[in-house]
Backbone as JSON Lines, residues from 0, in Angstrom:
{"i":0,"aa":"M","n":[4.66,-80.02,3.02],"ca":[5.58,-80.9,4.36],"c":[7.05,-80.11,4.41]}
{"i":1,"aa":"T","n":[6.82,-79.84,5.69],"ca":[8.6,-79.51,5.83],"c":[9.54,-80.02,6.67]}
{"i":2,"aa":"R","n":[10.43,-79.67,6.82],"ca":[11.8,-80.25,7.15],"c":[11.07,-81.02,8.4]}
{"i":3,"aa":"D","n":[10.28,-80.19,9.67],"ca":[10.77,-80.84,10.64],"c":[9.19,-82.03,11.11]}
{"i":4,"aa":"E","n":[8.33,-82.01,9.76],"ca":[7.19,-82.88,9.83],"c":[8.07,-84.27,9.66]}
{"i":5,"aa":"A","n":[9.02,-84.41,8.95],"ca":[9.67,-86.04,8.31],"c":[10.31,-86.82,9.16]}
{"i":6,"aa":"P","n":[10.85,-86.27,10.18],"ca":[11.67,-87.28,11.45],"c":[10.35,-87.64,11.97]}
{"i":7,"aa":"V","n":[9.5,-86.65,12.61],"ca":[8.07,-86.85,13.03],"c":[7.35,-88.43,12.68]}
{"i":8,"aa":"D","n":[7.25,-88.32,11.55],"ca":[6.42,-89.04,10.48],"c":[7.43,-90.6,10.53]}
{"i":9,"aa":"A","n":[8.63,-90.3,10.3],"ca":[9.75,-91.71,10.61],"c":[9.51,-91.81,11.89]}
{"i":10,"aa":"A","n":[9.35,-91.47,13.1],"ca":[9.2,-91.77,14.26],"c":[8.16,-92.64,14.6]}
{"i":11,"aa":"V","n":[6.9,-92.26,13.7],"ca":[6.04,-92.62,14.46],"c":[5.47,-93.78,13.62]}
{"i":12,"aa":"D","n":[6.17,-93.9,12.32],"ca":[6.16,-95.41,11.73],"c":[7.22,-96.98,12.51]}
{"i":13,"aa":"T","n":[8.34,-96.3,12.58],"ca":[8.89,-97.29,13.42],"c":[8.08,-97.67,15.12]}
{"i":14,"aa":"E","n":[7.93,-96.71,15.28],"ca":[7.14,-97.2,16.47],"c":[5.69,-98.0,16.38]}
{"i":15,"aa":"S","n":[5.14,-97.9,15.44],"ca":[3.96,-98.51,15.11],"c":[4.87,-100.18,14.66]}
{"i":16,"aa":"L","n":[5.21,-100.24,13.67],"ca":[6.31,-101.22,13.91],"c":[6.68,-102.15,14.45]}
{"i":17,"aa":"E","n":[7.22,-101.45,15.64],"ca":[7.85,-101.96,16.6],"c":[6.94,-102.65,17.95]}
{"i":18,"aa":"S","n":[5.42,-102.28,17.79],"ca":[4.53,-102.53,18.76],"c":[3.68,-103.33,18.12]}
{"i":19,"aa":"G","n":[3.73,-103.43,16.55],"ca":[2.87,-104.25,16.21],"c":[1.72,-104.03,15.56]}
{"i":20,"aa":"E","n":[1.14,-102.73,15.4],"ca":[0.02,-101.96,14.97],"c":[-0.19,-101.9,13.37]}
{"i":21,"aa":"D","n":[0.62,-102.59,12.91],"ca":[0.79,-102.28,11.39],"c":[-0.16,-103.44,10.8]}
{"i":22,"aa":"G","n":[-1.16,-103.84,11.68],"ca":[-2.16,-105.2,11.38],"c":[-1.72,-106.32,11.4]}
{"i":23,"aa":"G","n":[-0.84,-106.63,12.37],"ca":[-0.42,-107.83,12.91],"c":[1.05,-108.39,11.93]}
{"i":24,"aa":"A","n":[2.06,-107.43,11.61],"ca":[3.01,-107.89,10.79],"c":[4.18,-107.55,11.47]}
{"i":25,"aa":"A","n":[4.24,-107.98,12.98],"ca":[5.44,-107.7,13.73],"c":[5.6,-109.51,13.95]}
{"i":26,"aa":"T","n":[7.14,-109.61,13.78],"ca":[7.15,-111.08,14.05],"c":[6.88,-111.43,15.25]}
{"i":27,"aa":"T","n":[6.2,-112.95,14.99],"ca":[5.75,-113.11,16.74],"c":[6.58,-115.18,16.3]}
{"i":28,"aa":"G","n":[7.16,-115.63,15.42],"ca":[7.65,-116.51,15.34],"c":[8.84,-117.04,16.35]}
{"i":29,"aa":"N","n":[8.87,-118.17,16.17],"ca":[10.12,-118.74,17.26],"c":[11.24,-118.21,17.49]}
{"i":30,"aa":"S","n":[11.79,-117.85,18.57],"ca":[12.94,-116.94,18.82],"c":[14.05,-118.21,19.11]}
{"i":31,"aa":"A","n":[15.27,-118.08,19.4],"ca":[16.67,-118.84,19.39],"c":[16.62,-119.28,20.92]}
{"i":32,"aa":"A","n":[15.72,-118.48,22.19],"ca":[15.23,-118.89,23.12],"c":[14.58,-119.71,23.02]}
{"i":33,"aa":"D","n":[13.58,-120.1,22.24],"ca":[12.25,-121.24,22.59],"c":[13.03,-122.49,22.08]}
{"i":34,"aa":"T","n":[14.1,-122.74,22.04],"ca":[14.43,-124.13,21.62],"c":[15.1,-124.8,22.66]}
{"i":35,"aa":"P","n":[14.62,-126.23,23.49],"ca":[15.32,-126.69,24.6],"c":[16.89,-126.52,24.54]}
{"i":36,"aa":"L","n":[17.84,-126.5,23.72],"ca":[18.9,-126.09,23.86],"c":[19.42,-125.21,24.3]}
{"i":37,"aa":"E","n":[18.98,-124.16,23.73],"ca":[19.14,-122.42,24.14],"c":[18.74,-122.37,25.29]}
{"i":38,"aa":"R","n":[17.47,-122.87,25.93],"ca":[17.1,-122.53,27.36],"c":[18.18,-123.33,28.34]}
{"i":39,"aa":"V","n":[18.34,-124.24,27.71],"ca":[19.74,-124.5,29.0],"c":[20.95,-124.08,28.62]}
{"i":40,"aa":"R","n":[21.18,-123.64,27.5],"ca":[22.53,-123.06,27.54],"c":[22.4,-121.32,28.26]}
{"i":41,"aa":"A","n":[21.02,-120.82,28.53],"ca":[20.66,-119.5,29.23],"c":[20.4,-119.67,30.75]}
{"i":42,"aa":"D","n":[19.92,-121.32,31.5],"ca":[19.77,-121.22,32.48],"c":[20.89,-121.81,33.62]}
{"i":43,"aa":"P","n":[21.48,-121.17,34.33],"ca":[22.89,-121.85,34.46],"c":[23.15,-122.98,35.61]}
{"i":44,"aa":"R","n":[21.44,-123.27,35.93],"ca":[21.23,-124.9,36.67],"c":[21.13,-125.53,36.0]}
{"i":45,"aa":"L","n":[20.24,-125.29,34.88],"ca":[19.75,-126.42,33.9],"c":[21.51,-126.48,33.15]}
{"i":46,"aa":"R","n":[22.03,-126.05,33.17],"ca":[23.63,-125.75,32.29],"c":[24.23,-126.96,33.17]}
{"i":47,"aa":"R","n":[24.15,-126.37,34.47],"ca":[25.36,-127.43,35.27],"c":[24.88,-128.82,34.97]}
{"i":48,"aa":"G","n":[23.5,-128.73,35.08],"ca":[22.92,-130.58,35.42],"c":[23.3,-131.06,33.87]}
{"i":49,"aa":"A","n":[23.06,-130.25,32.98],"ca":[23.24,-130.89,31.34],"c":[24.93,-131.27,31.34]}
{"i":50,"aa":"L","n":[25.24,-130.64,31.83],"ca":[27.1,-130.73,31.51],"c":[27.45,-132.18,32.81]}
{"i":51,"aa":"V","n":[26.88,-132.14,33.95],"ca":[27.41,-133.86,34.79],"c":[26.72,-134.88,34.61]}
{"i":52,"aa":"L","n":[25.57,-134.24,33.01],"ca":[24.87,-135.49,32.32],"c":[25.89,-136.19,31.49]}
{"i":53,"aa":"A","n":[26.58,-134.32,30.68],"ca":[27.07,-135.07,29.52],"c":[28.45,-135.53,29.97]}
{"i":54,"aa":"V","n":[29.03,-134.97,31.17],"ca":[30.51,-136.25,31.41],"c":[30.21,-137.5,32.3]}
{"i":55,"aa":"V","n":[28.92,-137.9,32.79],"ca":[28.7,-138.99,33.29],"c":[28.79,-140.21,31.62]}
{"i":56,"aa":"V","n":[28.08,-139.47,30.98],"ca":[27.37,-140.19,29.47],"c":[29.2,-140.25,29.11]}
{"i":57,"aa":"G","n":[30.31,-139.52,28.78],"ca":[31.31,-139.45,27.94],"c":[32.32,-140.59,28.98]}
{"i":58,"aa":"I","n":[32.32,-140.52,29.8],"ca":[32.68,-141.24,30.58],"c":[32.44,-142.6,30.76]}
{"i":59,"aa":"A","n":[31.37,-142.91,30.69],"ca":[30.61,-143.91,30.62],"c":[31.02,-144.94,28.82]}
{"i":60,"aa":"L","n":[30.76,-143.9,27.77],"ca":[31.41,-144.64,26.62],"c":[32.85,-144.7,26.7]}
{"i":61,"aa":"T","n":[33.28,-143.4,26.89],"ca":[35.03,-143.83,26.82],"c":[35.45,-145.06,27.27]}
{"i":62,"aa":"W","n":[34.52,-145.35,28.7],"ca":[34.73,-146.97,29.24],"c":[35.09,-148.03,28.26]}
{"i":63,"aa":"L","n":[33.93,-147.89,27.65],"ca":[33.22,-148.62,26.59],"c":[34.68,-148.7,25.05]}
{"i":64,"aa":"H","n":[34.76,-147.46,24.77],"ca":[35.49,-147.41,23.75],"c":[35.55,-145.73,23.5]}
{"i":65,"aa":"W","n":[36.88,-145.97,22.76],"ca":[37.45,-144.44,22.72],"c":[36.72,-143.62,21.57]}
{"i":66,"aa":"I","n":[35.87,-143.79,21.56],"ca":[34.75,-142.53,20.67],"c":[34.44,-141.92,21.57]}
{"i":67,"aa":"G","n":[34.16,-142.52,22.92],"ca":[33.68,-141.81,24.28],"c":[33.91,-140.59,24.3]}
{"i":68,"aa":"L","n":[35.34,-140.71,23.84],"ca":[35.73,-138.89,24.06],"c":[35.09,-138.16,23.34]}
{"i":69,"aa":"L","n":[35.16,-138.22,21.86],"ca":[34.37,-137.86,21.0],"c":[33.1,-137.02,21.34]}
{"i":70,"aa":"V","n":[32.16,-138.39,22.04],"ca":[30.71,-137.54,22.04],"c":[30.79,-137.23,23.09]}
{"i":71,"aa":"G","n":[31.3,-137.41,24.49],"ca":[31.45,-136.46,25.17],"c":[31.94,-135.52,25.33]}
{"i":72,"aa":"G","n":[32.83,-135.01,24.23],"ca":[33.34,-133.6,23.89],"c":[32.23,-132.72,23.12]}
{"i":73,"aa":"A","n":[31.56,-133.54,22.53],"ca":[30.44,-133.13,21.25],"c":[29.23,-132.76,22.6]}
{"i":74,"aa":"L","n":[28.98,-133.53,23.52],"ca":[27.85,-133.21,24.12],"c":[28.08,-132.4,24.98]}
{"i":75,"aa":"I","n":[29.19,-131.8,25.59],"ca":[29.48,-130.8,26.23],"c":[29.76,-129.55,25.42]}
{"i":76,"aa":"G","n":[30.13,-129.48,24.93],"ca":[30.07,-128.65,23.62],"c":[28.57,-127.93,23.1]}
{"i":77,"aa":"L","n":[27.69,-128.66,23.03],"ca":[26.31,-128.41,22.67],"c":[25.92,-127.64,23.92]}
{"i":78,"aa":"V","n":[25.76,-128.06,25.48],"ca":[25.29,-127.6,26.18],"c":[26.3,-126.1,26.89]}
{"i":79,"aa":"S","n":[27.29,-126.03,26.2],"ca":[28.06,-124.79,26.9],"c":[27.69,-123.72,26.06]}
{"i":80,"aa":"K","n":[28.02,-122.39,26.7],"ca":[27.52,-121.01,26.39],"c":[28.15,-120.51,24.92]}
{"i":81,"aa":"S","n":[29.01,-120.84,24.87],"ca":[30.33,-120.15,23.23],"c":[31.13,-121.32,23.29]}
{"i":82,"aa":"L","n":[31.55,-121.26,22.17],"ca":[32.42,-122.02,21.36],"c":[34.05,-122.2,22.44]}
{"i":83,"aa":"P","n":[34.57,-120.92,23.05],"ca":[35.02,-121.23,23.88],"c":[35.19,-121.68,24.82]}
{"i":84,"aa":"R","n":[34.14,-121.53,25.66],"ca":[33.71,-122.42,27.04],"c":[33.76,-123.82,26.35]}
{"i":85,"aa":"A","n":[33.23,-123.86,25.3],"ca":[32.88,-125.4,25.04],"c":[34.65,-126.21,25.03]}
{"i":86,"aa":"V","n":[35.27,-125.79,24.21],"ca":[36.46,-126.48,24.13],"c":[37.17,-126.24,25.37]}
{"i":87,"aa":"G","n":[37.3,-125.21,26.16],"ca":[37.65,-125.35,27.51],"c":[37.33,-126.16,28.38]}
{"i":88,"aa":"A","n":[35.49,-126.35,28.49],"ca":[35.44,-127.61,29.33],"c":[35.51,-129.19,28.61]}
{"i":89,"aa":"A","n":[35.79,-128.91,27.14],"ca":[36.06,-130.56,26.63],"c":[37.66,-130.66,27.19]}
{"i":90,"aa":"A","n":[38.47,-129.66,27.81],"ca":[40.04,-130.16,27.57],"c":[39.74,-130.31,29.5]}
{"i":91,"aa":"G","n":[38.48,-130.06,29.83],"ca":[38.55,-130.2,31.64],"c":[37.95,-131.69,31.09]}
{"i":92,"aa":"F","n":[37.04,-132.07,30.55],"ca":[36.73,-133.74,30.58],"c":[37.71,-134.56,30.19]}
{"i":93,"aa":"G","n":[38.69,-134.28,29.29],"ca":[39.99,-135.02,29.25],"c":[40.84,-134.94,30.36]}
{"i":94,"aa":"L","n":[41.13,-133.99,30.9],"ca":[41.73,-134.37,32.11],"c":[41.19,-135.45,32.56]}
{"i":95,"aa":"L","n":[39.67,-135.16,33.09],"ca":[39.01,-135.96,34.28],"c":[39.19,-137.39,33.85]}
{"i":96,"aa":"V","n":[38.93,-137.54,32.28],"ca":[39.53,-138.79,32.07],"c":[40.85,-139.53,32.44]}
{"i":97,"aa":"L","n":[41.6,-138.75,32.39],"ca":[42.9,-139.22,32.39],"c":[43.33,-139.45,33.47]}
{"i":98,"aa":"V","n":[42.6,-138.58,34.56],"ca":[42.55,-139.27,36.23],"c":[41.75,-140.33,36.5]}
{"i":99,"aa":"V","n":[40.61,-140.55,36.25],"ca":[39.89,-141.77,35.95],"c":[40.5,-142.48,35.31]}
{"i":100,"aa":"F","n":[41.32,-142.69,34.37],"ca":[42.01,-143.75,33.68],"c":[43.28,-144.32,34.81]}
{"i":101,"aa":"A","n":[44.07,-143.12,35.15],"ca":[44.9,-143.55,36.1],"c":[44.73,-144.34,37.66]}
{"i":102,"aa":"F","n":[43.41,-143.5,37.97],"ca":[43.01,-144.44,38.98],"c":[42.76,-145.92,38.71]}
{"i":103,"aa":"T","n":[42.32,-146.5,37.53],"ca":[41.98,-147.57,36.89],"c":[42.99,-148.26,36.83]}
{"i":104,"aa":"L","n":[44.23,-147.65,36.84],"ca":[45.71,-148.43,36.44],"c":[45.93,-149.28,37.68]}
{"i":105,"aa":"G","n":[45.63,-148.14,38.88],"ca":[46.38,-148.87,40.24],"c":[47.82,-148.76,40.06]}
{"i":106,"aa":"G","n":[48.51,-149.69,40.69],"ca":[50.29,-150.02,40.83],"c":[50.37,-149.96,39.35]}
{"i":107,"aa":"S","n":[49.94,-149.99,37.93],"ca":[50.48,-150.31,37.26],"c":[51.02,-148.71,36.35]}
{"i":108,"aa":"L","n":[50.73,-148.04,37.32],"ca":[50.57,-146.67,36.75],"c":[52.46,-146.15,36.22]}
{"i":109,"aa":"W","n":[53.47,-146.4,37.4],"ca":[55.26,-145.85,36.7],"c":[55.01,-146.42,35.73]}
{"i":110,"aa":"P","n":[54.84,-147.75,35.86],"ca":[55.34,-148.87,34.61],"c":[54.41,-148.05,33.04]}
{"i":111,"aa":"V","n":[53.19,-148.2,32.86],"ca":[52.34,-147.09,31.92],"c":[53.21,-145.58,31.87]}
{"i":112,"aa":"L","n":[53.39,-144.73,32.56],"ca":[53.99,-143.75,32.75],"c":[55.37,-143.56,31.81]}
{"i":113,"aa":"E","n":[56.24,-144.79,31.63],"ca":[57.79,-145.45,31.67],"c":[57.36,-145.0,30.09]}
{"i":114,"aa":"M","n":[56.09,-146.03,29.34],"ca":[55.96,-146.19,28.25],"c":[55.97,-144.83,27.37]}
{"i":115,"aa":"T","n":[56.92,-144.06,27.32],"ca":[56.96,-142.32,27.09],"c":[56.4,-142.5,25.66]}
{"i":116,"aa":"P","n":[56.44,-143.18,24.51],"ca":[55.49,-142.52,23.61],"c":[54.19,-142.88,23.6]}
{"i":117,"aa":"V","n":[53.55,-144.25,23.99],"ca":[52.74,-144.49,24.35],"c":[51.92,-143.7,25.38]}
{"i":118,"aa":"S","n":[52.07,-143.54,26.23],"ca":[51.66,-142.42,27.67],"c":[51.45,-140.57,26.87]}
{"i":119,"aa":"Y","n":[52.65,-140.69,25.56],"ca":[52.21,-139.19,25.1],"c":[51.15,-139.2,24.07]}
{"i":120,"aa":"L","n":[51.08,-140.14,23.76],"ca":[49.61,-140.83,22.65],"c":[48.41,-140.48,23.43]}
{"i":121,"aa":"V","n":[48.22,-141.49,24.89],"ca":[47.31,-141.31,25.43],"c":[47.05,-140.02,25.87]}
{"i":122,"aa":"V","n":[47.64,-139.27,26.6],"ca":[47.56,-137.84,27.14],"c":[47.21,-136.6,25.62]}
{"i":123,"aa":"A","n":[47.62,-137.15,24.9],"ca":[47.05,-136.06,23.46],"c":[45.57,-136.79,22.75]}
{"i":124,"aa":"A","n":[45.71,-137.98,23.21],"ca":[43.92,-137.95,22.8],"c":[43.1,-137.86,23.56]}
{"i":125,"aa":"A","n":[43.47,-137.81,24.67],"ca":[42.62,-137.51,26.2],"c":[41.97,-136.09,25.68]}
{"i":126,"aa":"L","n":[43.04,-135.54,25.66],"ca":[42.83,-133.52,25.4],"c":[41.95,-133.53,24.33]}
{"i":127,"aa":"G","n":[42.48,-133.9,23.14],"ca":[42.73,-133.81,21.74],"c":[41.18,-134.26,21.02]}
{"i":128,"aa":"I","n":[41.0,-135.28,21.55],"ca":[39.38,-135.96,21.13],"c":[38.53,-135.38,21.6]}
{"i":129,"aa":"P","n":[38.46,-135.39,22.36],"ca":[37.12,-134.29,23.75],"c":[37.15,-132.66,22.78]}
{"i":130,"aa":"M","n":[38.13,-131.93,22.6],"ca":[38.04,-130.76,22.49],"c":[38.22,-130.89,20.85]}
{"i":131,"aa":"L","n":[37.84,-131.66,19.95],"ca":[37.28,-131.79,18.57],"c":[36.21,-132.07,18.52]}
{"i":132,"aa":"G","n":[35.37,-132.73,19.7],"ca":[33.96,-133.0,19.7],"c":[33.11,-131.95,19.87]}
{"i":133,"aa":"S","n":[33.98,-131.06,20.85],"ca":[33.26,-129.61,21.04],"c":[33.3,-128.97,20.27]}
{"i":134,"aa":"L","n":[33.91,-128.81,19.05],"ca":[33.59,-127.99,18.35],"c":[32.4,-128.34,17.34]}
{"i":135,"aa":"L","n":[31.87,-128.85,17.34],"ca":[30.29,-128.98,17.17],"c":[29.47,-127.52,17.72]}
{"i":136,"aa":"R","n":[30.08,-127.07,18.83],"ca":[29.17,-125.87,19.25],"c":[29.31,-125.07,18.47]}
{"i":137,"aa":"G","n":[30.28,-124.98,17.43],"ca":[30.65,-124.05,16.46],"c":[29.47,-123.79,15.34]}
{"i":138,"aa":"V","n":[28.81,-125.23,15.12],"ca":[28.19,-125.24,14.15],"c":[26.55,-125.31,14.8]}
{"i":139,"aa":"L","n":[26.46,-125.55,15.5],"ca":[24.98,-126.11,16.35],"c":[24.68,-124.72,17.15]}
């Protein structure tokens, strides 16, 4: 065998492996895009719909208990494309929750804002808790 024949044989071997001509040894298992969550992350229309649903569910749960901030952030994180986008979207969710909270206060907004230590805690919780929940994206 000469030097020129070895690369040709190697090229034929890799081509046969890639095309699956080796008797079915090519991988045909489930890829990551086969899972419903990956399909939602890959399709922009599905992702937008899932984000809207996550925001609605998160606000509804937040209306009942503060743990809804964590659940809303986690749901937003699950359908986001990447971890940085998940954290950013969760911060946006927290801002939206603050706006909804401010509207529900009505005429009591200024007295609540004057309660500075408590209002700082409200803002920090509304931003931090959903961002904590969105870190689930790094796991799944």
